[in-house]
Short mmCIF file of C-alpha atoms in Angstrom, two decimals:
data_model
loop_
_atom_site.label_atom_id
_atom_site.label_comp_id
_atom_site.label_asym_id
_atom_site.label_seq_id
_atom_site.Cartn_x
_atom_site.Cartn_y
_atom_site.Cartn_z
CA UNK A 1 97.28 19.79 64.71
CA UNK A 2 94.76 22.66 65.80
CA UNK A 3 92.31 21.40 68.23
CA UNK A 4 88.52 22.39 67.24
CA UNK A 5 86.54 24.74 69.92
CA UNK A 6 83.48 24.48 68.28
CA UNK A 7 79.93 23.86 70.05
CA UNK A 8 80.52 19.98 68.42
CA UNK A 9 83.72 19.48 70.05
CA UNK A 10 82.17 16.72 72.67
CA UNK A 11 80.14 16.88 76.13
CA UNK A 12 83.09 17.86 78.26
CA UNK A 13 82.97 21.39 76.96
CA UNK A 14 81.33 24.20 78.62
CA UNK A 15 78.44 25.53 76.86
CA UNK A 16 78.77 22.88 74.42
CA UNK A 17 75.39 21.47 75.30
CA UNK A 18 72.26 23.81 74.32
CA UNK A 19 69.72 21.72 76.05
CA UNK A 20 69.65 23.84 78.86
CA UNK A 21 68.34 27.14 76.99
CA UNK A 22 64.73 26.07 76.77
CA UNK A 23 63.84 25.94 80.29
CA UNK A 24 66.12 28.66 81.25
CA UNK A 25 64.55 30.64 78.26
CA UNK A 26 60.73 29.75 79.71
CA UNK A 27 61.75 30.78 83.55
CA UNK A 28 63.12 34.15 81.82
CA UNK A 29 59.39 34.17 80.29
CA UNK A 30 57.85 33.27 83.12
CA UNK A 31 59.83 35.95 85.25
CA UNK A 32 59.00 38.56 83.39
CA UNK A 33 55.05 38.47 82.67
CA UNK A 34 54.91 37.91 86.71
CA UNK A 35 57.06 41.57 86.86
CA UNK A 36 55.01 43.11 84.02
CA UNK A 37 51.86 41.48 85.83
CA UNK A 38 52.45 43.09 89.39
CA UNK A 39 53.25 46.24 87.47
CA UNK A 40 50.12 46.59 85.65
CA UNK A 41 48.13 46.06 88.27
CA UNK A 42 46.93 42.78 86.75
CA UNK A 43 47.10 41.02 89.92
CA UNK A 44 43.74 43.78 91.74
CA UNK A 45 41.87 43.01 94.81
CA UNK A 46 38.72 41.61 94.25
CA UNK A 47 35.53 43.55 92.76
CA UNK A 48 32.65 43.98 95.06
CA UNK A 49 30.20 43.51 92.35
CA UNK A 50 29.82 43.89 88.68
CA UNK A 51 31.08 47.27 88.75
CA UNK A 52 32.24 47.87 92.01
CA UNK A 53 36.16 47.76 92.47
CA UNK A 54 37.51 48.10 95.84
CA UNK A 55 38.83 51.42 97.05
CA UNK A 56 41.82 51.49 99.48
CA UNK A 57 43.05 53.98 101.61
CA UNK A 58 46.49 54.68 100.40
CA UNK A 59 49.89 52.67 102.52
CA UNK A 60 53.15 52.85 102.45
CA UNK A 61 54.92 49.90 101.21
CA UNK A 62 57.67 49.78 102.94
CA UNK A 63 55.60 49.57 106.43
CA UNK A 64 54.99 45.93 107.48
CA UNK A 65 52.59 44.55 110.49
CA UNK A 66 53.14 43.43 113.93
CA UNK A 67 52.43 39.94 112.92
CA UNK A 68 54.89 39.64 109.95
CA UNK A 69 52.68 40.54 106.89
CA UNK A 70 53.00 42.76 104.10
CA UNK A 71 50.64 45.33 103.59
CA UNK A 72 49.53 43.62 100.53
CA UNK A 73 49.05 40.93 102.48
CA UNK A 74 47.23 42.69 104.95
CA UNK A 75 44.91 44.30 102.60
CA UNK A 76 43.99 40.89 100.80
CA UNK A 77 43.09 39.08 103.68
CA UNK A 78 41.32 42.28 104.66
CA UNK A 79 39.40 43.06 101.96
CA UNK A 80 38.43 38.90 101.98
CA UNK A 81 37.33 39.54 105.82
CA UNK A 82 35.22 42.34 104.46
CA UNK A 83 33.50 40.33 102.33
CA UNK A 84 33.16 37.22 103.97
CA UNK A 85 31.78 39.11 107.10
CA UNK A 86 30.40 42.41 106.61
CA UNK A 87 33.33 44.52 108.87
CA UNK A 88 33.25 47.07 111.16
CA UNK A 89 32.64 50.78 109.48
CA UNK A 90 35.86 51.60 111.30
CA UNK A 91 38.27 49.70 108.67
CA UNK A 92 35.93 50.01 105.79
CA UNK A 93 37.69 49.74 102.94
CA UNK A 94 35.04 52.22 101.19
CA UNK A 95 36.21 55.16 103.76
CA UNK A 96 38.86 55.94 101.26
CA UNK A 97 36.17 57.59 99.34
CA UNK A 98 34.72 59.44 101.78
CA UNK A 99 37.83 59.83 103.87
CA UNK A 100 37.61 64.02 103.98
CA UNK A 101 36.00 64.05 107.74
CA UNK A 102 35.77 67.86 108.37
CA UNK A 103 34.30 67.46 111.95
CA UNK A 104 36.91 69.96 113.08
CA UNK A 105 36.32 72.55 110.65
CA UNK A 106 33.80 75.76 110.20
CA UNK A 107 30.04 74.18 110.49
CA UNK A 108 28.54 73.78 107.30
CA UNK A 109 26.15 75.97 105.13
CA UNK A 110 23.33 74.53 103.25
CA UNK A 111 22.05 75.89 99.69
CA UNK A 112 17.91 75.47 99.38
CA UNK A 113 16.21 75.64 95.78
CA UNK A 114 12.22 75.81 97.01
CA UNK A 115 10.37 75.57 93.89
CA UNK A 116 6.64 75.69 93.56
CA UNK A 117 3.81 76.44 90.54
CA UNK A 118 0.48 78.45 90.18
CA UNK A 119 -0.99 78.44 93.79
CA UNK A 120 2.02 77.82 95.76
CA UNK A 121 3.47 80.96 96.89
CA UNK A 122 1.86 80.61 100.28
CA UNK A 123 2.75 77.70 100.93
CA UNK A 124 6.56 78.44 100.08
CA UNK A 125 6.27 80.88 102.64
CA UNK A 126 5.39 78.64 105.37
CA UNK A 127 8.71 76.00 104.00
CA UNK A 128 10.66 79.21 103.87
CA UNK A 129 9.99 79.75 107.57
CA UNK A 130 10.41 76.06 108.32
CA UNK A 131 13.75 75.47 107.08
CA UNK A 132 15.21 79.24 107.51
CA UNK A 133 19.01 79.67 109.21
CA UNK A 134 20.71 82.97 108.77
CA UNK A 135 23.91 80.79 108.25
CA UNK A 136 22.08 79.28 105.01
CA UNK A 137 21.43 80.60 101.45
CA UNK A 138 18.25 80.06 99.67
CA UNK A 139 16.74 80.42 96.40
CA UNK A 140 12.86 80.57 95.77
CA UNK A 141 11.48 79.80 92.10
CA UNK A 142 7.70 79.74 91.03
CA UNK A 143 7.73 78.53 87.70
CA UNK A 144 6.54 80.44 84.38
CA UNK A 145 2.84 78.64 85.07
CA UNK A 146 2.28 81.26 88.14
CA UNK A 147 0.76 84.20 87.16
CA UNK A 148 3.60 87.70 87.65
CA UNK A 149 1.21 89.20 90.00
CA UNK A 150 1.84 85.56 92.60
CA UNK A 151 5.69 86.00 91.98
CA UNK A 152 5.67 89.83 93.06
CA UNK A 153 3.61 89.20 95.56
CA UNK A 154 6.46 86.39 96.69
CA UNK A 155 9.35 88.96 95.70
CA UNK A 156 7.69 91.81 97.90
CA UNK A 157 7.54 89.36 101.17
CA UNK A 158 11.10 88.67 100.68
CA UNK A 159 11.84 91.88 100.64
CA UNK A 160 9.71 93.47 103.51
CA UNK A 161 11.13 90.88 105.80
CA UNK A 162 13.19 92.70 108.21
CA UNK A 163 15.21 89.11 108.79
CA UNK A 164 15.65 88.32 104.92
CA UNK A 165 16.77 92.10 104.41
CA UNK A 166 19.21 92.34 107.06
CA UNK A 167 21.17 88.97 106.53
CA UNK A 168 20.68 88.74 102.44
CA UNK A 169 20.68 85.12 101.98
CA UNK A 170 17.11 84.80 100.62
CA UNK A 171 16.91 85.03 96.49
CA UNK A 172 13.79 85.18 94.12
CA UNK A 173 14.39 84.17 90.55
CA UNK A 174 12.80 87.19 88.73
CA UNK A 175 12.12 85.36 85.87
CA UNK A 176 10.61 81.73 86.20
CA UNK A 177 11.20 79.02 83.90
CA UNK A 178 8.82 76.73 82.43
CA UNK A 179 9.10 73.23 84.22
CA UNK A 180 7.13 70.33 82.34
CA UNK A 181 6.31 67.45 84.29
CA UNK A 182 8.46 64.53 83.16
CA UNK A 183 10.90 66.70 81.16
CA UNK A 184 14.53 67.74 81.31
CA UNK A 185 13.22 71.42 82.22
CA UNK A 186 13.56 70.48 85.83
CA UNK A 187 17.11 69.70 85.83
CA UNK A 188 17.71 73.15 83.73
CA UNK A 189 15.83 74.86 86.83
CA UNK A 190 17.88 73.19 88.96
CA UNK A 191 21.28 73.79 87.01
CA UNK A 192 19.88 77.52 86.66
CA UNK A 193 20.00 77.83 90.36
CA UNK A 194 23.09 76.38 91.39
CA UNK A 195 24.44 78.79 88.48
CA UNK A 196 23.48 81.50 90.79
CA UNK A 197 25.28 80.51 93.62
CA UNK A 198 28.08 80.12 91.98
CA UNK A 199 28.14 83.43 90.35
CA UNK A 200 27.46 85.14 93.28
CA UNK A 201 29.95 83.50 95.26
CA UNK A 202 27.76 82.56 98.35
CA UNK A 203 29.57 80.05 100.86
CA UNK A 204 27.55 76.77 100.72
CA UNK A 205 28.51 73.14 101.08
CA UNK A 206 25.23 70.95 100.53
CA UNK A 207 22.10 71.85 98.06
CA UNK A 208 19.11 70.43 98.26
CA UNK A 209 15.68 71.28 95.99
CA UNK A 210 12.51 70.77 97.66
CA UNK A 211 8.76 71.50 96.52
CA UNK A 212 5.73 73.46 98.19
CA UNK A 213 4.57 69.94 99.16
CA UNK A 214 7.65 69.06 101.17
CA UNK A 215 8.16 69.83 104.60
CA UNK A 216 10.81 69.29 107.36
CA UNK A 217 10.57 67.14 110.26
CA UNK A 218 13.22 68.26 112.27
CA UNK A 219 14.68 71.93 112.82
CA UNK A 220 17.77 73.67 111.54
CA UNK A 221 20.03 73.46 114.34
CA UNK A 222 19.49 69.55 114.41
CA UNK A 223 20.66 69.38 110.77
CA UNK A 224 23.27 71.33 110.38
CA UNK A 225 24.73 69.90 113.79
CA UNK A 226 24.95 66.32 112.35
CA UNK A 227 26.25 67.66 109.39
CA UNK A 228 28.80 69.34 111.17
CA UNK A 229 30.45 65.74 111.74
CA UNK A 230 30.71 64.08 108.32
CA UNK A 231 32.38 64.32 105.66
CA UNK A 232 31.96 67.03 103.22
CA UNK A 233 31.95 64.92 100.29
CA UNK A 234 29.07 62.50 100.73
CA UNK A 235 26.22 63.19 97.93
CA UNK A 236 22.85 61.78 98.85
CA UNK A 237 20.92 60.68 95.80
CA UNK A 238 18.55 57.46 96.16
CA UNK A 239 19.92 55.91 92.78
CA UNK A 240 19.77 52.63 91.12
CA UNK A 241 21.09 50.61 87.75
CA UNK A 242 18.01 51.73 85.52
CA UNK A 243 16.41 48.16 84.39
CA UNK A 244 13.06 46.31 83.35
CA UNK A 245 10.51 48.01 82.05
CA UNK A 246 11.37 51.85 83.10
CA UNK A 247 14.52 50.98 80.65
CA UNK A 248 12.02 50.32 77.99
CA UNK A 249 9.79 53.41 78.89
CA UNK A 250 12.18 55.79 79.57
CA UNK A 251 15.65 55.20 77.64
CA UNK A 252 14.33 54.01 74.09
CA UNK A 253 11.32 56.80 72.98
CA UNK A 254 12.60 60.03 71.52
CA UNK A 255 10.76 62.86 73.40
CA UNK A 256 10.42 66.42 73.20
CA UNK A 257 9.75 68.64 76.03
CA UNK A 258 8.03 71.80 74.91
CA UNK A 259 8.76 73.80 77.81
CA UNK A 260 12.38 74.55 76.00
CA UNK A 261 11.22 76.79 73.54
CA UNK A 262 7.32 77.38 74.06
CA UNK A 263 5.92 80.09 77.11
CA UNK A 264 2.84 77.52 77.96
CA UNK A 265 3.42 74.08 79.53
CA UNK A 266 2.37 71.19 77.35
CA UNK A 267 3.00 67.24 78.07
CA UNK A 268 5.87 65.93 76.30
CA UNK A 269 5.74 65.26 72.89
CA UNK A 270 6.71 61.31 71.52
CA UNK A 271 7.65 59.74 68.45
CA UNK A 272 6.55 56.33 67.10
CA UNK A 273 10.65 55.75 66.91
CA UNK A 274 12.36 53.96 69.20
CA UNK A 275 16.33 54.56 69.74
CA UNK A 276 19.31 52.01 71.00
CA UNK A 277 20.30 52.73 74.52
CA UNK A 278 23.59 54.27 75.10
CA UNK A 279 27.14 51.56 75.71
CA UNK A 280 29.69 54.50 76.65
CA UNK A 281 27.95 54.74 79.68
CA UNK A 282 25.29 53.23 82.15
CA UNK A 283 21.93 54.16 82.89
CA UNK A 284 20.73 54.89 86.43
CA UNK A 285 17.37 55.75 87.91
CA UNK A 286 16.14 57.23 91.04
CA UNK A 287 14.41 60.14 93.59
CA UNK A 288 14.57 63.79 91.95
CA UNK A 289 15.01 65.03 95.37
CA UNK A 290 18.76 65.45 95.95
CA UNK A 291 21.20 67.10 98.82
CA UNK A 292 24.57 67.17 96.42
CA UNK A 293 27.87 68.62 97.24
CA UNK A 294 28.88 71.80 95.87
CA UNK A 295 32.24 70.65 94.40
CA UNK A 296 29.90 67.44 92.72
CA UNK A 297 28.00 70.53 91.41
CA UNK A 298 30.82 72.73 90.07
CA UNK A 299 31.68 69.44 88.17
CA UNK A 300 28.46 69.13 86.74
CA UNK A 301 28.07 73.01 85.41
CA UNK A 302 32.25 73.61 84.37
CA UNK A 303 32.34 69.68 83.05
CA UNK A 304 35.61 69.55 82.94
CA UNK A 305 35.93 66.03 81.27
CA UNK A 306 32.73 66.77 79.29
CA UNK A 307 30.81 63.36 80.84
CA UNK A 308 27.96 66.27 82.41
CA UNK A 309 27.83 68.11 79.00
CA UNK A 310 27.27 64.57 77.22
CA UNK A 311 24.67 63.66 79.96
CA UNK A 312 22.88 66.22 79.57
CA UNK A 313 22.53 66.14 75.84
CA UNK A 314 21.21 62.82 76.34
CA UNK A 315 18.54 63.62 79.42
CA UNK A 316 16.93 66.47 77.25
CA UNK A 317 15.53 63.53 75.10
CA UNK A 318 14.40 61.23 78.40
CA UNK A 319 11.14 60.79 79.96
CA UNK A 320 11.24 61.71 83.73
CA UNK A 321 14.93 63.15 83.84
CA UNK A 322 15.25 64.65 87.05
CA UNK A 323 14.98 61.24 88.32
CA UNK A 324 18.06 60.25 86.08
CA UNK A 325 20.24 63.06 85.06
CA UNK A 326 22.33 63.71 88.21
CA UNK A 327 22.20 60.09 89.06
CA UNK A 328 24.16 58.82 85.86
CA UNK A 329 26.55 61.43 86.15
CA UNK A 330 27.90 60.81 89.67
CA UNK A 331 28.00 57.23 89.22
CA UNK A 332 29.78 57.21 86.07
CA UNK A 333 32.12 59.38 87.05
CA UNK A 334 35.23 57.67 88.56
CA UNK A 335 35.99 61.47 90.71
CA UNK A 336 32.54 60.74 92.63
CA UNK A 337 31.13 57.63 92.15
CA UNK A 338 32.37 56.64 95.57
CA UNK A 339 31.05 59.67 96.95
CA UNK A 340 27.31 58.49 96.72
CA UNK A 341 25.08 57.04 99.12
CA UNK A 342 21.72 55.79 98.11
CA UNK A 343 19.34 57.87 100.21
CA UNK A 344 17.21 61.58 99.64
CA UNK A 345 16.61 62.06 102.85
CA UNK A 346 12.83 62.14 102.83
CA UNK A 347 10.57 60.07 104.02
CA UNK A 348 7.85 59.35 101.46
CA UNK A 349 5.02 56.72 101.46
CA UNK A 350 4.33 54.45 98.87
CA UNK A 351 2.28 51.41 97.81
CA UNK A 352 3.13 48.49 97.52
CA UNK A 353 4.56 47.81 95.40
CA UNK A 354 5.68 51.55 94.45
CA UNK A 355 3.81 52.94 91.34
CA UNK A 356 4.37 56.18 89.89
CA UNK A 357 4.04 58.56 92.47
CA UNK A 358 3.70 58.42 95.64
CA UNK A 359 0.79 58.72 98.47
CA UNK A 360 -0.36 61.56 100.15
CA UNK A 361 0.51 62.22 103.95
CA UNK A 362 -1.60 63.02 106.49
CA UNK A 363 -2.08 62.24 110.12
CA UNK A 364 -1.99 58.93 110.40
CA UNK A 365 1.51 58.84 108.75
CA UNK A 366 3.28 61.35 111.51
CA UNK A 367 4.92 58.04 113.92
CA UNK A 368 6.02 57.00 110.59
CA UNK A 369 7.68 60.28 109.44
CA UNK A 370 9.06 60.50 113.02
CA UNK A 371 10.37 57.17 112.87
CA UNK A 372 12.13 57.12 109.74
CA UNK A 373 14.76 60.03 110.90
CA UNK A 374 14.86 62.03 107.67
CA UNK A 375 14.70 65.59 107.82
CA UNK A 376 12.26 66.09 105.30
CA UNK A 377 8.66 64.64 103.98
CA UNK A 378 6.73 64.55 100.65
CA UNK A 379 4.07 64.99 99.60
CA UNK A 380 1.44 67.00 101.57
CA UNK A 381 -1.49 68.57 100.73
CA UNK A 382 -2.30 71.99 101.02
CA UNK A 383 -2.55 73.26 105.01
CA UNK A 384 -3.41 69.67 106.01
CA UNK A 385 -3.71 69.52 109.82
CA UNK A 386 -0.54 67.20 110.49
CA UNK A 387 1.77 70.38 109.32
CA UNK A 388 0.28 72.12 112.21
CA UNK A 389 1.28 68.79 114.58
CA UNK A 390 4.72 69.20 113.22
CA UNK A 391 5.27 72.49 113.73
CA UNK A 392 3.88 72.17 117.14
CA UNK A 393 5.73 68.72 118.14
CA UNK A 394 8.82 68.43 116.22
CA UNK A 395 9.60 72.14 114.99
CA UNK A 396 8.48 74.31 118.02
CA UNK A 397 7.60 76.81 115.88
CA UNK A 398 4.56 79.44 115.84
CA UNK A 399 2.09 80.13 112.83
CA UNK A 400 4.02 82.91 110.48
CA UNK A 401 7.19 82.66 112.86
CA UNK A 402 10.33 81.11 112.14
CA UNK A 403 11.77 77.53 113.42
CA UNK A 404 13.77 78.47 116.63
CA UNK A 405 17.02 77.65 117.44
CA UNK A 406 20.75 79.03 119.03
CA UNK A 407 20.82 81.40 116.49
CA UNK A 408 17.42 83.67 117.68
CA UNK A 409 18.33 86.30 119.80
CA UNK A 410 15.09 88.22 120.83
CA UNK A 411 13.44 87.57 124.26
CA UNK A 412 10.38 85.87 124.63
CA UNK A 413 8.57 88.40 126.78
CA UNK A 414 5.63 89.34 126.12
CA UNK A 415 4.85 86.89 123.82
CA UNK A 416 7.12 88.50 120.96
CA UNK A 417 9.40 86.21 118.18
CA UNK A 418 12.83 85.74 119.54
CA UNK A 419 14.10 85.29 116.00
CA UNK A 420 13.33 88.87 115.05
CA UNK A 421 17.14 89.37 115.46
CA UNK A 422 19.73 86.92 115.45
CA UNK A 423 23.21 86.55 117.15
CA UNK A 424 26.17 83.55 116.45
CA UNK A 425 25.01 81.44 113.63
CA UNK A 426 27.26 79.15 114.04
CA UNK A 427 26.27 77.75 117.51
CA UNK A 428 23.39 75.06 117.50
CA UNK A 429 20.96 73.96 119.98
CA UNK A 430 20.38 70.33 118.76
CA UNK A 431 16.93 68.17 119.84
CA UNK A 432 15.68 65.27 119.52
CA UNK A 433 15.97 65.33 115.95
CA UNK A 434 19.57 65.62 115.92
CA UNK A 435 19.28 61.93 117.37
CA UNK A 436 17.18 60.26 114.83
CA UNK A 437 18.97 61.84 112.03
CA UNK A 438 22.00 60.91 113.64
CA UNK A 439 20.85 57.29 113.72
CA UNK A 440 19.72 57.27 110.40
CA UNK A 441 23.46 58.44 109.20
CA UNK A 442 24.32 55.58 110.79
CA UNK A 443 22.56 53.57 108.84
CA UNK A 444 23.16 54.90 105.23
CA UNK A 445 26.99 55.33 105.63
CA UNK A 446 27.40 51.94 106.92
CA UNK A 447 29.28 49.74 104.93
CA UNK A 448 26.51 46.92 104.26
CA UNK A 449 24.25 49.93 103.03
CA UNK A 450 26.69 51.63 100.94
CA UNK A 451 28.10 48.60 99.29
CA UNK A 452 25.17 48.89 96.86
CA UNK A 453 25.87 52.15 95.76
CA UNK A 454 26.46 52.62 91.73
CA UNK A 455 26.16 48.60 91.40
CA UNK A 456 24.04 46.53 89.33
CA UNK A 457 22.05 46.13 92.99
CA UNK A 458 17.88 47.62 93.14
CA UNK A 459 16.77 49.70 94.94
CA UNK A 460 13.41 48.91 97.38
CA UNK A 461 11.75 52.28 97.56
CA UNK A 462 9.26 50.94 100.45
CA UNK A 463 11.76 49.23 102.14
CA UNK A 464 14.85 52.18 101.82
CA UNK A 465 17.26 49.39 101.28
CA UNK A 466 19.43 47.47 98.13
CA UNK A 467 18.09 43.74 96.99
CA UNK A 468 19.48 41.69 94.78
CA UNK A 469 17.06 41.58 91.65
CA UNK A 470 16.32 38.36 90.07
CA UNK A 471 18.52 36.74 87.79
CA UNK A 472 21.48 38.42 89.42
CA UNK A 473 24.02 37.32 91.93
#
């Protein structure tokens, strides 16, 4: 009689029970969504803040620590120190962003755009002087409002300069644009001159735009020699999440800004219509007065992934978009978002709380200029006597004479200019300004500052420094 194998044939059989598939079936399941899981990246650090993922520097896997841990290990209980205490800026996490530290390298070059209207040319003279470095590049634009005759006249000091002449780092747009206050024409003036540096192919590693009304409180040689020790990458742009009732003012009427296609300025032109604001990307807010990387720039002219084309669409129908355009760009851009910290680095006054613009400075505001350790100021008035205290006190420099520094070769007999001719540009003399800038770096790349940068965190414009607003966190 043939004995029956089948999976009935009693309990003594292998196999012959099935009871055991289920659970082995639901560890199998288990098993794999934890692989799948860690492969995915499922299983992230932490986020900072609403939008603000953790950025680590990049380890090798197969390293463990002293104490027994592996580096995933490390990094969580890391990242949870970070948060639970603030951390040293040594082990910042956030370094990873700005991790290119070229202290070793050739000293840096800065880019100006001075830009001024009807009235200003003298007083761009006296920035021009101010700021000047041979080992710089500068651009000088007096918009479509000044009459021709104030740009020659502009054009024609350039050029009779014996200094500008012999280095060739000074530029005059020829033809000015038409900037309207409040309107995208700005940021077209400013894209119009970082289009010339490009073309040309001048060596530059910062820009920065300032007005006739700005003014620096510290010389050349202090800059560039703190400079000389970051990073190359950092962007400085005061920026915050656009909210409350600038959202409402700014993002939702339709504008148009007549200085795009008529030859005199008019205010911007509104509709009764309001539009939706945008959901493919996030509105920010913040200073017009910028010191931007060139490779951030090159981004923003070649677009490569068409986010800066988009942008700008958008901005040319915005109220006040110098203070936005740049701003939403590098902090929705996953290449550079990390790369911004929330500063212009100017001191301005305002009231409190801020309104619209800001106040004028005069005298009584030079300890606080001093104080703050920005290089530059805004706004002042036309030759107010405090310009003449800074020059004197803080820039060392002579009425129609440049700012001194290593790079002034002449010889001081006789009472002549020792910057008529000009040796090593790459050598500095820094001052006392050095310091304070060097103190206020401090602050604005430390880790508690920057950890606001591109979140849903405000900004305090009188205070230089992130809050929580209400009804978050």
């Amino acid at each position: 009689m043939r004995k029956s194998w089948g999976l009935n044939s009693g309990p003594g059989r292998p196999f012959s029970d099935r009871r055991w598939l289920v659970p082995f079936l639901a560890s199998l399941l288990v098993s794999a969504t934890l692989f799948l899981a860690a492969a995915c990246g499922l299983f992230a650090p932490p986020y900072l803040g609403a939008d603000d993922s953790f950025i680590f520097d990049v380890v090798s896997f197969t390293d463990w620590d002293d104490d027994g841990r592996s580096p995933s290990q490390s990094l969580e209980s890391d990242a949870k120190n970070q948060l639970l205490s603030g951390g040293d800026d040594s082990d910042n996490p956030d370094n990873a962003a700005v991790n290119s530290d070229d202290s070793g390298a050739e000293p840096p070059r800065l880019a100006y755009l001075l830009e001024g209207t009807k009235g200003d040319g003298l007083r761009m003279r006296r920035v021009l002087q101010a700021i000047y470095h041979p080992r710089n590049q500068y651009i000088l634009h007096l918009d479509l409002e000044a009459p021709p005759r104030e740009r020659i006249d502009l054009a024609m000091y350039v050029k009779g300069d014996p200094m500008f002449s012999q280095v060739g780092n000074v530029r005059v747009i020829a033809k000015g644009d038409l900037v309207t206050y409040k309107g995208p024409t700005m940021v077209a003036c400013t894209l119009h001159a970082v289009a010339i540096l490009l073309k040309e192919g001048l060596e530059w590693d910062w820009f920065i735009n300032l007005s006739a009304s700005d003014y620096p409180l510290m010389t050349q040689d202090d800059i560039l020699h703190v400079f000389s020790s970051l990073p190359r990458n950092l962007n400085f742009i005061e920026h915050m999440q656009i909210s409350g009732w600038k959202l409402m003012q700014r993002g939702k009427p339709i504008v148009l800004d007549p200085g795009l296609y008529l030859s005199k300025k008019f205010d911007l032109s509104t509709t009764t219509e309001r539009r939706e604001l945008p959901t493919s990307f996030k509105l920010y807010t913040g200073s017009a007065w910028i010191m931007l990387t060139k490779t951030f720039l090159e981004y923003c002219i070649w677009g490569w992934d068409n986010l800066p084309r988009t942008l700008l669409m958008y901005y040319v129908n915005f109220i006040s978009s110098p203070e936005g355009y740049f701003h939403t760009v590098i902090c929705n851009s996953g290449e550079f978002r990390g790369t911004a910290v929330g500063h212009d680095l100017h001191y301005i006054a305002w009231d409190y709380p801020a309104k619209q613009h800001p106040l004028t400075l005069s005298m009584k505001d030079f300890n606080n200029m001093v104080k703050s350790g920005a290089p530059f100021a805004r706004k002042f008035p036309k030759e107010d006597k405090v310009l003449d205290r800074i020059d004197r006190e803080l820039l060392h420099r002579s009425e129609g004479r440049f700012t001194p520094g290593a790079w002034c070769d002449g010889v001081l007999e006789g009472g002549a200019d020792p910057c008529l001719s000009w040796d090593d540009n790459s050598v500095f003399e820094p001052g006392p300004g050095a310091e304070r800038l060097r103190v206020l770096m401090k602050k604005v790349l430390s880790w508690d500052y920057r950890n606001g940068s591109c979140s849903s965190l405000s900004y305090d414009q009188t205070k230089r420094d992130w809050y929580v607003p209400r009804g978050r966190g």
